[in-house]
mmCIF file of C-alpha atoms and ligand atoms in Angstrom:
data_model
loop_
_atom_site.group_PDB
_atom_site.id
_atom_site.type_symbol
_atom_site.label_atom_id
_atom_site.label_comp_id
_atom_site.label_asym_id
_atom_site.label_seq_id
_atom_site.Cartn_x
_atom_site.Cartn_y
_atom_site.Cartn_z
ATOM 1 C CA MET F 22 31.802 60.150 -62.304
ATOM 2 C CA SER F 23 33.430 63.482 -62.173
ATOM 3 C CA GLU F 24 35.886 62.774 -59.535
ATOM 4 C CA VAL F 25 38.905 61.260 -60.283
ATOM 5 C CA TYR F 26 40.579 58.877 -57.574
ATOM 6 C CA ASP F 27 44.675 58.056 -57.578
ATOM 7 C CA LEU F 28 43.329 54.943 -56.644
ATOM 8 C CA VAL F 29 40.346 52.700 -56.872
ATOM 9 C CA ILE F 30 40.363 49.564 -54.901
ATOM 10 C CA ILE F 31 38.935 46.669 -56.429
ATOM 11 C CA GLY F 32 37.616 44.192 -52.776
ATOM 12 C CA SER F 33 37.804 44.222 -49.227
ATOM 13 C CA GLY F 34 39.618 41.513 -48.432
ATOM 14 C CA PRO F 35 43.104 41.157 -46.095
ATOM 15 C CA ALA F 36 44.435 42.682 -49.345
ATOM 16 C CA GLY F 37 42.231 45.329 -50.273
ATOM 17 C CA LEU F 38 41.813 46.628 -46.445
ATOM 18 C CA ALA F 39 45.806 46.569 -45.679
ATOM 19 C CA ALA F 40 45.630 48.477 -49.084
ATOM 20 C CA ALA F 41 42.972 50.991 -47.892
ATOM 21 C CA ILE F 42 44.716 51.444 -44.524
ATOM 22 C CA TYR F 43 48.600 52.149 -46.701
ATOM 23 C CA ALA F 44 46.878 54.489 -48.632
ATOM 24 C CA GLU F 45 45.370 56.494 -46.288
ATOM 25 C CA ARG F 46 48.246 56.920 -43.835
ATOM 26 C CA ALA F 47 50.137 57.565 -47.809
ATOM 27 C CA LYS F 48 47.075 60.656 -48.644
ATOM 28 C CA LEU F 49 45.969 59.108 -51.648
ATOM 29 C CA LYS F 50 42.396 59.799 -52.437
ATOM 30 C CA ALA F 51 40.849 56.269 -52.381
ATOM 31 C CA VAL F 52 38.054 54.446 -52.459
ATOM 32 C CA THR F 53 37.206 50.736 -51.894
ATOM 33 C CA ILE F 54 34.588 48.694 -53.496
ATOM 34 C CA GLU F 55 32.900 45.578 -52.370
ATOM 35 C CA LYS F 56 29.918 43.425 -53.841
ATOM 36 C CA ASN F 57 29.446 41.795 -50.176
ATOM 37 C CA VAL F 58 27.514 43.954 -47.080
ATOM 38 C CA MET F 59 30.926 42.582 -45.088
ATOM 39 C CA SER F 60 33.803 43.587 -45.207
ATOM 40 C CA GLY F 61 36.899 40.731 -45.116
ATOM 41 C CA GLY F 62 36.786 38.366 -48.296
ATOM 42 C CA GLN F 63 37.379 34.557 -47.162
ATOM 43 C CA VAL F 64 38.535 35.431 -43.625
ATOM 44 C CA VAL F 65 34.560 36.340 -42.573
ATOM 45 C CA ASN F 66 33.685 32.537 -42.821
ATOM 46 C CA THR F 67 36.692 31.542 -41.072
ATOM 47 C CA TYR F 68 35.884 30.113 -37.978
ATOM 48 C CA GLU F 69 39.646 30.400 -36.173
ATOM 49 C CA VAL F 70 42.524 31.880 -37.258
ATOM 50 C CA ASP F 71 45.408 30.343 -35.770
ATOM 51 C CA ASN F 72 48.754 31.622 -38.227
ATOM 52 C CA TYR F 73 48.164 35.697 -38.042
ATOM 53 C CA PRO F 74 51.334 36.905 -35.911
ATOM 54 C CA GLY F 75 50.245 38.612 -32.596
ATOM 55 C CA LEU F 76 46.778 36.593 -32.113
ATOM 56 C CA PRO F 77 46.329 33.406 -31.636
ATOM 57 C CA GLY F 78 42.987 31.819 -32.119
ATOM 58 C CA MET F 79 41.164 34.777 -33.154
ATOM 59 C CA ASN F 80 38.083 34.557 -34.856
ATOM 60 C CA GLY F 81 38.050 34.656 -38.741
ATOM 61 C CA PHE F 82 34.716 37.084 -38.423
ATOM 62 C CA ASP F 83 36.385 39.412 -35.725
ATOM 63 C CA LEU F 84 39.920 39.579 -36.971
ATOM 64 C CA ALA F 85 37.970 40.876 -40.474
ATOM 65 C CA MET F 86 36.099 43.513 -38.676
ATOM 66 C CA LYS F 87 39.740 44.644 -37.169
ATOM 67 C CA PHE F 88 40.688 45.582 -40.282
ATOM 68 C CA ARG F 89 38.246 47.258 -41.248
ATOM 69 C CA GLU F 90 37.166 49.421 -38.426
ATOM 70 C CA HIS F 91 41.561 50.281 -38.624
ATOM 71 C CA ALA F 92 40.684 51.801 -42.543
ATOM 72 C CA GLN F 93 37.795 53.100 -40.996
ATOM 73 C CA GLN F 94 39.096 54.942 -38.163
ATOM 74 C CA LEU F 95 42.149 56.025 -40.799
ATOM 75 C CA GLY F 96 39.286 57.601 -43.529
ATOM 76 C CA ALA F 97 39.252 55.148 -45.993
ATOM 77 C CA GLY F 98 35.694 55.462 -47.993
ATOM 78 C CA PHE F 99 33.833 52.273 -48.890
ATOM 79 C CA GLN F 100 30.898 51.611 -51.924
ATOM 80 C CA GLU F 101 29.368 48.740 -51.927
ATOM 81 C CA ASP F 102 29.098 47.788 -55.470
ATOM 82 C CA THR F 103 30.177 44.534 -57.985
ATOM 83 C CA VAL F 104 32.898 45.208 -60.040
ATOM 84 C CA GLN F 105 32.072 44.368 -64.072
ATOM 85 C CA THR F 106 35.164 45.485 -65.704
ATOM 86 C CA ILE F 107 37.965 48.015 -66.319
ATOM 87 C CA LEU F 108 38.073 50.794 -69.138
ATOM 88 C CA SER F 109 41.514 52.386 -70.038
ATOM 89 C CA LYS F 110 42.262 55.226 -71.411
ATOM 90 C CA ASP F 111 44.913 58.306 -71.649
ATOM 91 C CA GLY F 112 45.833 56.573 -68.500
ATOM 92 C CA LEU F 113 42.797 56.741 -66.688
ATOM 93 C CA HIS F 114 41.011 53.782 -65.712
ATOM 94 C CA GLN F 115 37.016 53.194 -65.280
ATOM 95 C CA VAL F 116 36.345 51.113 -63.316
ATOM 96 C CA VAL F 117 32.607 49.889 -64.375
ATOM 97 C CA CYS F 118 30.138 48.447 -61.289
ATOM 98 C CA GLU F 119 26.689 47.373 -61.494
ATOM 99 C CA ASN F 120 25.392 50.388 -59.799
ATOM 100 C CA GLY F 121 28.101 53.165 -60.806
ATOM 101 C CA THR F 122 31.685 54.332 -62.676
ATOM 102 C CA TYR F 123 34.787 55.245 -60.532
ATOM 103 C CA GLU F 124 37.466 56.773 -62.529
ATOM 104 C CA GLY F 125 40.882 56.354 -60.858
ATOM 105 C CA LYS F 126 45.018 57.241 -61.724
ATOM 106 C CA THR F 127 45.445 53.916 -60.826
ATOM 107 C CA VAL F 128 43.142 50.467 -59.735
ATOM 108 C CA LEU F 129 44.448 47.799 -57.166
ATOM 109 C CA ILE F 130 42.466 44.685 -57.901
ATOM 110 C CA ALA F 131 41.951 42.672 -55.013
ATOM 111 C CA THR F 132 39.492 40.561 -55.777
ATOM 112 C CA GLY F 133 40.719 37.180 -53.682
ATOM 113 C CA ALA F 134 40.074 33.619 -54.936
ATOM 114 C CA THR F 135 37.198 31.038 -54.112
ATOM 115 C CA HIS F 136 37.666 27.717 -53.246
ATOM 116 C CA ARG F 137 36.195 25.016 -55.295
ATOM 117 C CA LYS F 138 33.325 22.935 -53.340
ATOM 118 C CA LEU F 139 32.822 19.377 -53.218
ATOM 119 C CA GLY F 140 29.334 19.126 -53.836
ATOM 120 C CA ALA F 141 28.485 16.507 -50.539
ATOM 121 C CA PRO F 142 26.529 16.249 -48.658
ATOM 122 C CA GLY F 143 27.467 17.245 -45.190
ATOM 123 C CA GLU F 144 30.050 19.585 -46.897
ATOM 124 C CA GLU F 145 28.609 23.129 -45.640
ATOM 125 C CA GLN F 146 26.937 21.466 -42.565
ATOM 126 C CA PHE F 147 30.496 20.807 -40.935
ATOM 127 C CA SER F 148 32.653 23.546 -42.756
ATOM 128 C CA GLY F 149 34.861 24.898 -40.244
ATOM 129 C CA MET F 150 34.228 22.036 -37.936
ATOM 130 C CA GLY F 151 35.896 19.444 -39.585
ATOM 131 C CA VAL F 152 35.809 20.418 -43.184
ATOM 132 C CA SER F 153 38.718 22.644 -44.248
ATOM 133 C CA TYR F 154 39.834 23.921 -47.504
ATOM 134 C CA CYS F 155 43.561 24.839 -46.264
ATOM 135 C CA ALA F 156 45.568 22.323 -44.896
ATOM 136 C CA THR F 157 48.458 25.162 -43.956
ATOM 137 C CA CYS F 158 45.570 26.861 -42.197
ATOM 138 C CA ASP F 159 43.926 24.442 -39.711
ATOM 139 C CA GLY F 160 46.426 21.287 -40.217
ATOM 140 C CA ALA F 161 47.549 21.871 -36.448
ATOM 141 C CA PHE F 162 43.956 21.449 -35.315
ATOM 142 C CA PHE F 163 44.297 17.912 -36.448
ATOM 143 C CA ARG F 164 47.742 16.380 -34.118
ATOM 144 C CA ASN F 165 47.621 12.879 -33.764
ATOM 145 C CA LYS F 166 44.251 12.523 -35.663
ATOM 146 C CA VAL F 167 43.069 10.959 -38.539
ATOM 147 C CA THR F 168 42.481 13.436 -41.822
ATOM 148 C CA ALA F 169 41.028 12.510 -45.660
ATOM 149 C CA VAL F 170 42.502 14.711 -48.145
ATOM 150 C CA ILE F 171 40.422 15.470 -51.631
ATOM 151 C CA GLY F 172 41.458 15.859 -54.785
ATOM 152 C CA GLY F 173 44.716 14.407 -57.107
ATOM 153 C CA GLY F 174 46.736 17.445 -58.349
ATOM 154 C CA ASP F 175 49.528 19.229 -56.646
ATOM 155 C CA VAL F 176 47.939 20.931 -53.827
ATOM 156 C CA ALA F 177 46.056 18.072 -52.488
ATOM 157 C CA VAL F 178 49.471 15.565 -52.620
ATOM 158 C CA GLU F 179 51.057 18.488 -50.850
ATOM 159 C CA ASP F 180 48.383 18.617 -48.336
ATOM 160 C CA ALA F 181 48.313 14.849 -47.370
ATOM 161 C CA ILE F 182 52.269 14.982 -47.098
ATOM 162 C CA PHE F 183 51.877 18.236 -45.026
ATOM 163 C CA LEU F 184 49.189 16.484 -42.781
ATOM 164 C CA ALA F 185 51.248 13.083 -42.624
ATOM 165 C CA ARG F 186 53.582 15.019 -40.742
ATOM 166 C CA LEU F 187 51.140 16.040 -37.928
ATOM 167 C CA CYS F 188 48.466 13.285 -38.394
ATOM 168 C CA LYS F 189 48.187 9.918 -36.895
ATOM 169 C CA LYS F 190 46.832 8.560 -40.151
ATOM 170 C CA VAL F 191 45.888 10.973 -43.747
ATOM 171 C CA TYR F 192 44.084 9.338 -46.247
ATOM 172 C CA LEU F 193 44.185 10.590 -50.541
ATOM 173 C CA ILE F 194 40.872 10.124 -51.702
ATOM 174 C CA HIS F 195 40.727 10.358 -55.597
ATOM 175 C CA ARG F 196 38.307 9.555 -58.341
ATOM 176 C CA ARG F 197 40.813 8.020 -61.284
ATOM 177 C CA ASP F 198 43.810 5.682 -60.769
ATOM 178 C CA GLU F 199 46.453 8.089 -61.208
ATOM 179 C CA LEU F 200 47.568 11.257 -59.486
ATOM 180 C CA ARG F 201 47.907 15.045 -61.993
ATOM 181 C CA ALA F 202 50.211 15.802 -59.399
ATOM 182 C CA ALA F 203 54.207 16.272 -59.974
ATOM 183 C CA LYS F 204 56.064 13.332 -60.398
ATOM 184 C CA SER F 205 58.485 14.506 -57.536
ATOM 185 C CA LEU F 206 55.212 15.042 -54.753
ATOM 186 C CA GLN F 207 53.744 11.385 -55.736
ATOM 187 C CA GLU F 208 57.438 9.842 -54.613
ATOM 188 C CA LYS F 209 57.386 11.609 -51.626
ATOM 189 C CA LEU F 210 54.033 11.128 -50.946
ATOM 190 C CA PHE F 211 54.175 7.189 -51.689
ATOM 191 C CA ALA F 212 56.935 6.748 -49.069
ATOM 192 C CA MET F 213 55.006 7.845 -46.502
ATOM 193 C CA GLU F 214 53.798 5.275 -43.928
ATOM 194 C CA ASN F 215 50.855 6.611 -42.647
ATOM 195 C CA VAL F 216 49.515 7.672 -46.157
ATOM 196 C CA GLU F 217 47.112 5.914 -47.684
ATOM 197 C CA VAL F 218 45.535 6.204 -51.220
ATOM 198 C CA LEU F 219 42.182 5.207 -51.559
ATOM 199 C CA TRP F 220 41.521 5.329 -55.713
ATOM 200 C CA ASP F 221 38.522 5.426 -58.106
ATOM 201 C CA SER F 222 37.120 6.662 -55.052
ATOM 202 C CA VAL F 223 34.632 9.476 -54.634
ATOM 203 C CA VAL F 224 33.478 10.732 -51.112
ATOM 204 C CA GLU F 225 29.491 10.734 -51.362
ATOM 205 C CA GLU F 226 28.700 12.078 -47.341
ATOM 206 C CA ILE F 227 30.441 13.762 -44.834
ATOM 207 C CA LYS F 228 28.955 12.630 -41.529
ATOM 208 C CA GLY F 229 29.219 13.354 -37.655
ATOM 209 C CA GLU F 230 27.333 14.633 -34.727
ATOM 210 C CA ASN F 231 28.542 17.857 -33.720
ATOM 211 C CA ASN F 232 32.250 17.622 -35.664
ATOM 212 C CA VAL F 233 33.154 15.510 -38.771
ATOM 213 C CA ASN F 234 33.782 11.825 -37.623
ATOM 214 C CA SER F 235 33.604 9.901 -40.873
ATOM 215 C CA ILE F 236 33.041 9.741 -44.517
ATOM 216 C CA SER F 237 30.916 7.736 -46.944
ATOM 217 C CA VAL F 238 33.461 6.499 -49.604
ATOM 218 C CA LYS F 239 32.542 4.899 -53.054
ATOM 219 C CA ASN F 240 34.586 3.117 -55.480
ATOM 220 C CA VAL F 241 33.753 4.006 -58.793
ATOM 221 C CA LYS F 242 35.043 1.105 -60.386
ATOM 222 C CA THR F 243 33.371 -1.547 -58.161
ATOM 223 C CA LYS F 244 30.416 0.577 -57.100
ATOM 224 C CA GLU F 245 31.865 -0.788 -52.947
ATOM 225 C CA GLN F 246 30.712 1.923 -50.941
ATOM 226 C CA LYS F 247 32.104 1.964 -47.252
ATOM 227 C CA ASP F 248 32.170 4.447 -43.875
ATOM 228 C CA VAL F 249 35.937 5.384 -42.880
ATOM 229 C CA SER F 250 36.487 6.956 -39.819
ATOM 230 C CA VAL F 251 38.221 10.675 -39.605
ATOM 231 C CA ASP F 252 38.333 13.817 -38.085
ATOM 232 C CA GLY F 253 38.834 15.636 -40.508
ATOM 233 C CA VAL F 254 38.300 16.583 -44.239
ATOM 234 C CA PHE F 255 40.369 18.769 -46.430
ATOM 235 C CA VAL F 256 38.807 19.639 -50.015
ATOM 236 C CA ALA F 257 41.698 20.401 -52.037
ATOM 237 C CA VAL F 258 39.730 20.292 -55.797
ATOM 238 C CA GLY F 259 40.864 23.349 -56.829
ATOM 239 C CA ILE F 260 40.800 27.250 -56.691
ATOM 240 C CA LEU F 261 39.371 29.576 -58.647
ATOM 241 C CA PRO F 262 40.501 33.164 -58.978
ATOM 242 C CA ASN F 263 37.601 35.639 -58.683
ATOM 243 C CA SER F 264 39.464 37.340 -62.409
ATOM 244 C CA ASP F 265 36.344 36.917 -64.846
ATOM 245 C CA GLU F 266 35.633 40.265 -65.144
ATOM 246 C CA PHE F 267 39.159 41.138 -65.927
ATOM 247 C CA LYS F 268 40.439 38.998 -68.867
ATOM 248 C CA GLY F 269 41.306 40.781 -71.671
ATOM 249 C CA VAL F 270 42.192 43.607 -69.542
ATOM 250 C CA VAL F 271 45.215 42.290 -67.826
ATOM 251 C CA GLU F 272 47.487 39.607 -68.388
ATOM 252 C CA LEU F 273 46.286 36.185 -67.111
ATOM 253 C CA ASP F 274 48.228 33.073 -66.402
ATOM 254 C CA PRO F 275 46.013 29.607 -67.637
ATOM 255 C CA GLN F 276 44.736 29.145 -64.521
ATOM 256 C CA GLY F 277 43.230 32.744 -64.887
ATOM 257 C CA TYR F 278 45.320 34.228 -61.836
ATOM 258 C CA ILE F 279 46.543 37.524 -62.762
ATOM 259 C CA LYS F 280 50.490 38.296 -63.685
ATOM 260 C CA ALA F 281 52.157 39.858 -61.112
ATOM 261 C CA GLY F 282 54.861 39.657 -59.043
ATOM 262 C CA GLU F 283 55.142 40.818 -54.930
ATOM 263 C CA GLU F 284 55.190 44.906 -56.442
ATOM 264 C CA GLY F 285 51.656 44.004 -57.721
ATOM 265 C CA ILE F 286 52.459 45.089 -61.012
ATOM 266 C CA THR F 287 50.294 44.219 -64.086
ATOM 267 C CA SER F 288 51.048 44.293 -67.837
ATOM 268 C CA VAL F 289 48.507 47.385 -68.013
ATOM 269 C CA PRO F 290 50.655 50.265 -66.318
ATOM 270 C CA GLY F 291 48.624 51.983 -63.686
ATOM 271 C CA ILE F 292 46.409 48.863 -62.908
ATOM 272 C CA PHE F 293 48.203 46.885 -59.564
ATOM 273 C CA ALA F 294 47.057 43.139 -58.064
ATOM 274 C CA ALA F 295 47.390 42.105 -54.521
ATOM 275 C CA GLY F 296 46.222 39.008 -52.604
ATOM 276 C CA ASP F 297 45.113 35.486 -53.762
ATOM 277 C CA VAL F 298 43.759 36.734 -56.984
ATOM 278 C CA ARG F 299 47.781 36.919 -58.556
ATOM 279 C CA THR F 300 50.350 34.651 -59.058
ATOM 280 C CA LYS F 301 52.173 33.486 -55.932
ATOM 281 C CA ALA F 302 53.184 30.210 -54.258
ATOM 282 C CA LEU F 303 51.072 31.096 -50.273
ATOM 283 C CA ARG F 304 47.880 32.348 -50.672
ATOM 284 C CA GLN F 305 47.386 33.189 -47.102
ATOM 285 C CA ILE F 306 45.637 36.728 -44.691
ATOM 286 C CA VAL F 307 49.220 37.286 -43.796
ATOM 287 C CA THR F 308 50.715 37.249 -47.861
ATOM 288 C CA ALA F 309 47.804 39.325 -48.811
ATOM 289 C CA VAL F 310 48.252 42.010 -46.025
ATOM 290 C CA SER F 311 51.511 42.241 -47.443
ATOM 291 C CA ASP F 312 50.731 42.447 -50.779
ATOM 292 C CA GLY F 313 48.385 44.864 -49.735
ATOM 293 C CA ALA F 314 51.045 47.230 -48.295
ATOM 294 C CA ASN F 315 53.512 46.621 -51.381
ATOM 295 C CA ALA F 316 51.434 47.157 -54.123
ATOM 296 C CA ILE F 317 51.314 50.887 -52.273
ATOM 297 C CA THR F 318 54.216 51.419 -52.278
ATOM 298 C CA SER F 319 54.410 50.477 -56.250
ATOM 299 C CA ILE F 320 51.759 53.217 -56.654
ATOM 300 C CA GLU F 321 53.007 56.072 -54.822
ATOM 301 C CA LYS F 322 56.019 55.212 -57.186
ATOM 302 C CA TYR F 323 53.700 55.108 -60.335
ATOM 303 C CA LEU F 324 51.672 58.331 -59.072
ATOM 304 C CA ASN F 325 55.076 60.178 -58.650
ATOM 305 C CA HIS F 326 56.814 59.445 -61.646
HETATM 306 C C1 FAD T 424 38.076 28.256 -45.354
HETATM 307 C C2 FAD T 424 39.106 29.207 -45.241
HETATM 308 C C3 FAD T 424 39.981 29.271 -44.038
HETATM 309 C C4 FAD T 424 40.864 29.920 -44.147
HETATM 310 N N1 FAD T 424 42.079 30.218 -43.150
HETATM 311 C C5 FAD T 424 42.931 30.633 -43.096
HETATM 312 C C6 FAD T 424 43.756 30.892 -41.699
HETATM 313 O O1 FAD T 424 43.504 30.326 -40.962
HETATM 314 N N2 FAD T 424 44.821 31.614 -41.838
HETATM 315 C C7 FAD T 424 45.186 32.296 -43.490
HETATM 316 O O2 FAD T 424 46.270 32.706 -43.479
HETATM 317 N N3 FAD T 424 44.192 32.353 -44.005
HETATM 318 C C8 FAD T 424 43.207 31.519 -43.665
HETATM 319 N N4 FAD T 424 42.710 31.003 -45.582
HETATM 320 C C9 FAD T 424 43.007 32.209 -46.953
HETATM 321 C C10 FAD T 424 42.552 33.825 -46.707
HETATM 322 O O3 FAD T 424 41.437 33.949 -46.035
HETATM 323 C C11 FAD T 424 43.114 33.968 -47.820
HETATM 324 O O4 FAD T 424 44.605 33.974 -48.286
HETATM 325 C C12 FAD T 424 42.791 35.873 -48.111
HETATM 326 O O5 FAD T 424 41.160 36.159 -47.174
HETATM 327 C C13 FAD T 424 43.220 36.567 -49.594
HETATM 328 O O6 FAD T 424 42.943 37.582 -49.183
HETATM 329 P P1 FAD T 424 42.157 38.670 -50.179
HETATM 330 O O7 FAD T 424 41.808 40.275 -49.916
HETATM 331 O O8 FAD T 424 43.363 38.136 -51.197
HETATM 332 O O9 FAD T 424 40.918 37.823 -51.043
HETATM 333 P P2 FAD T 424 39.450 37.312 -50.429
HETATM 334 O O10 FAD T 424 39.579 37.674 -48.723
HETATM 335 O O11 FAD T 424 39.066 36.091 -51.530
HETATM 336 O O12 FAD T 424 38.932 39.382 -50.584
HETATM 337 C C14 FAD T 424 38.341 39.092 -51.533
HETATM 338 C C15 FAD T 424 36.891 40.527 -51.481
HETATM 339 O O13 FAD T 424 36.668 40.995 -52.533
HETATM 340 C C16 FAD T 424 35.501 40.929 -53.335
HETATM 341 N N5 FAD T 424 35.587 40.858 -54.383
HETATM 342 C C17 FAD T 424 35.425 39.677 -55.334
HETATM 343 N N6 FAD T 424 35.124 40.111 -56.716
HETATM 344 C C18 FAD T 424 34.565 41.489 -56.444
HETATM 345 C C19 FAD T 424 34.275 42.257 -57.403
HETATM 346 N N7 FAD T 424 34.031 42.072 -58.981
HETATM 347 N N8 FAD T 424 33.705 43.592 -57.264
HETATM 348 C C20 FAD T 424 33.950 43.984 -55.929
HETATM 349 N N9 FAD T 424 34.015 43.092 -54.847
HETATM 350 C C21 FAD T 424 34.612 41.918 -55.256
HETATM 351 C C22 FAD T 424 35.528 39.756 -52.263
HETATM 352 O O14 FAD T 424 33.345 39.769 -52.037
HETATM 353 C C23 FAD T 424 35.962 39.431 -51.322
HETATM 354 O O15 FAD T 424 35.554 40.406 -50.318
HETATM 355 C C24 FAD T 424 41.455 30.432 -45.375
HETATM 356 C C25 FAD T 424 41.032 30.597 -46.506
HETATM 357 C C26 FAD T 424 39.235 29.571 -46.575
HETATM 358 C C27 FAD T 424 38.585 29.848 -47.698
#
């Protein structure tokens, strides 16, 4: 651990890789730590990314590889390891990993988030083939088709409203008899003629051949079971920020997101956050890479003050 880096980046999804690119161009002595063999984070498993400017219809894996190659071409260094916590002392930060410790004048946390799974048979099999966790990302593939959104919170209702503007019909499937979403969102939803809410209902199975063609829905009160024909299923049962390792290190909001604005500044001087793991309105590739770039500007200012 004798080496002291200007910057230790944790995570090599879009936010971490954009930061690695900007750090190399800013001539910072930086290292990026990634727990997976592959860089790219959530993008690696995304079949098609159709909203990243300039690259329509891009395969997620290829986009992730391009990000990583770009960083490597500029000289960025990577270490495969899992970060466990950060210990801060005398203005330096020790990033403690399973297999070693890295010391930095600054640290950028870019560990992303994980979409909660439904756990129903067929979910994994049809992931990217009709099952999606992101209406903003994939909604456009279901124009004039029939979709189902599963969940009852703000995100589920927002997704259903968003999809109702594109789709022929949208089912909102919720396991209780009332929604948790904000009342203003509910009013908007109930005003949409092509939305049908299936109350007290759970999805027991997602079915199809090459792509999704129906879901098996059970009413938890009456126990009645029926098959509903759909082309797409949007799972909106929660997102979990990958921030457990940083509890007690930096301030988190009640959902576990690291409290940080666009500049990436957290509650601890010298520790920054970027991408899906921070508090923000829109979690997308384009906002994650912007965060990575913005954070480096903040980090340069911090190092030069
Ligand atoms: C199925 C799906 C489809 C999507 N489609 C689109 C789309 O079409 N368009 C779009 O703009 N967005 C899409 N998104 C959202 C987009 O992928 C995310 O907003 C983006 O990847 C966030 O980037 P990030 O760098 O913040 O985090 P992530 O991509 O989550 O990357 C975080 C990285 O940190 C690593 N990491 C986590 N914890 C540790 C640790 N303790 N130690 C070391 N490394 C760690 C992870 O392994 C990962 O590589 C999609 C998401 C999903 C799940």
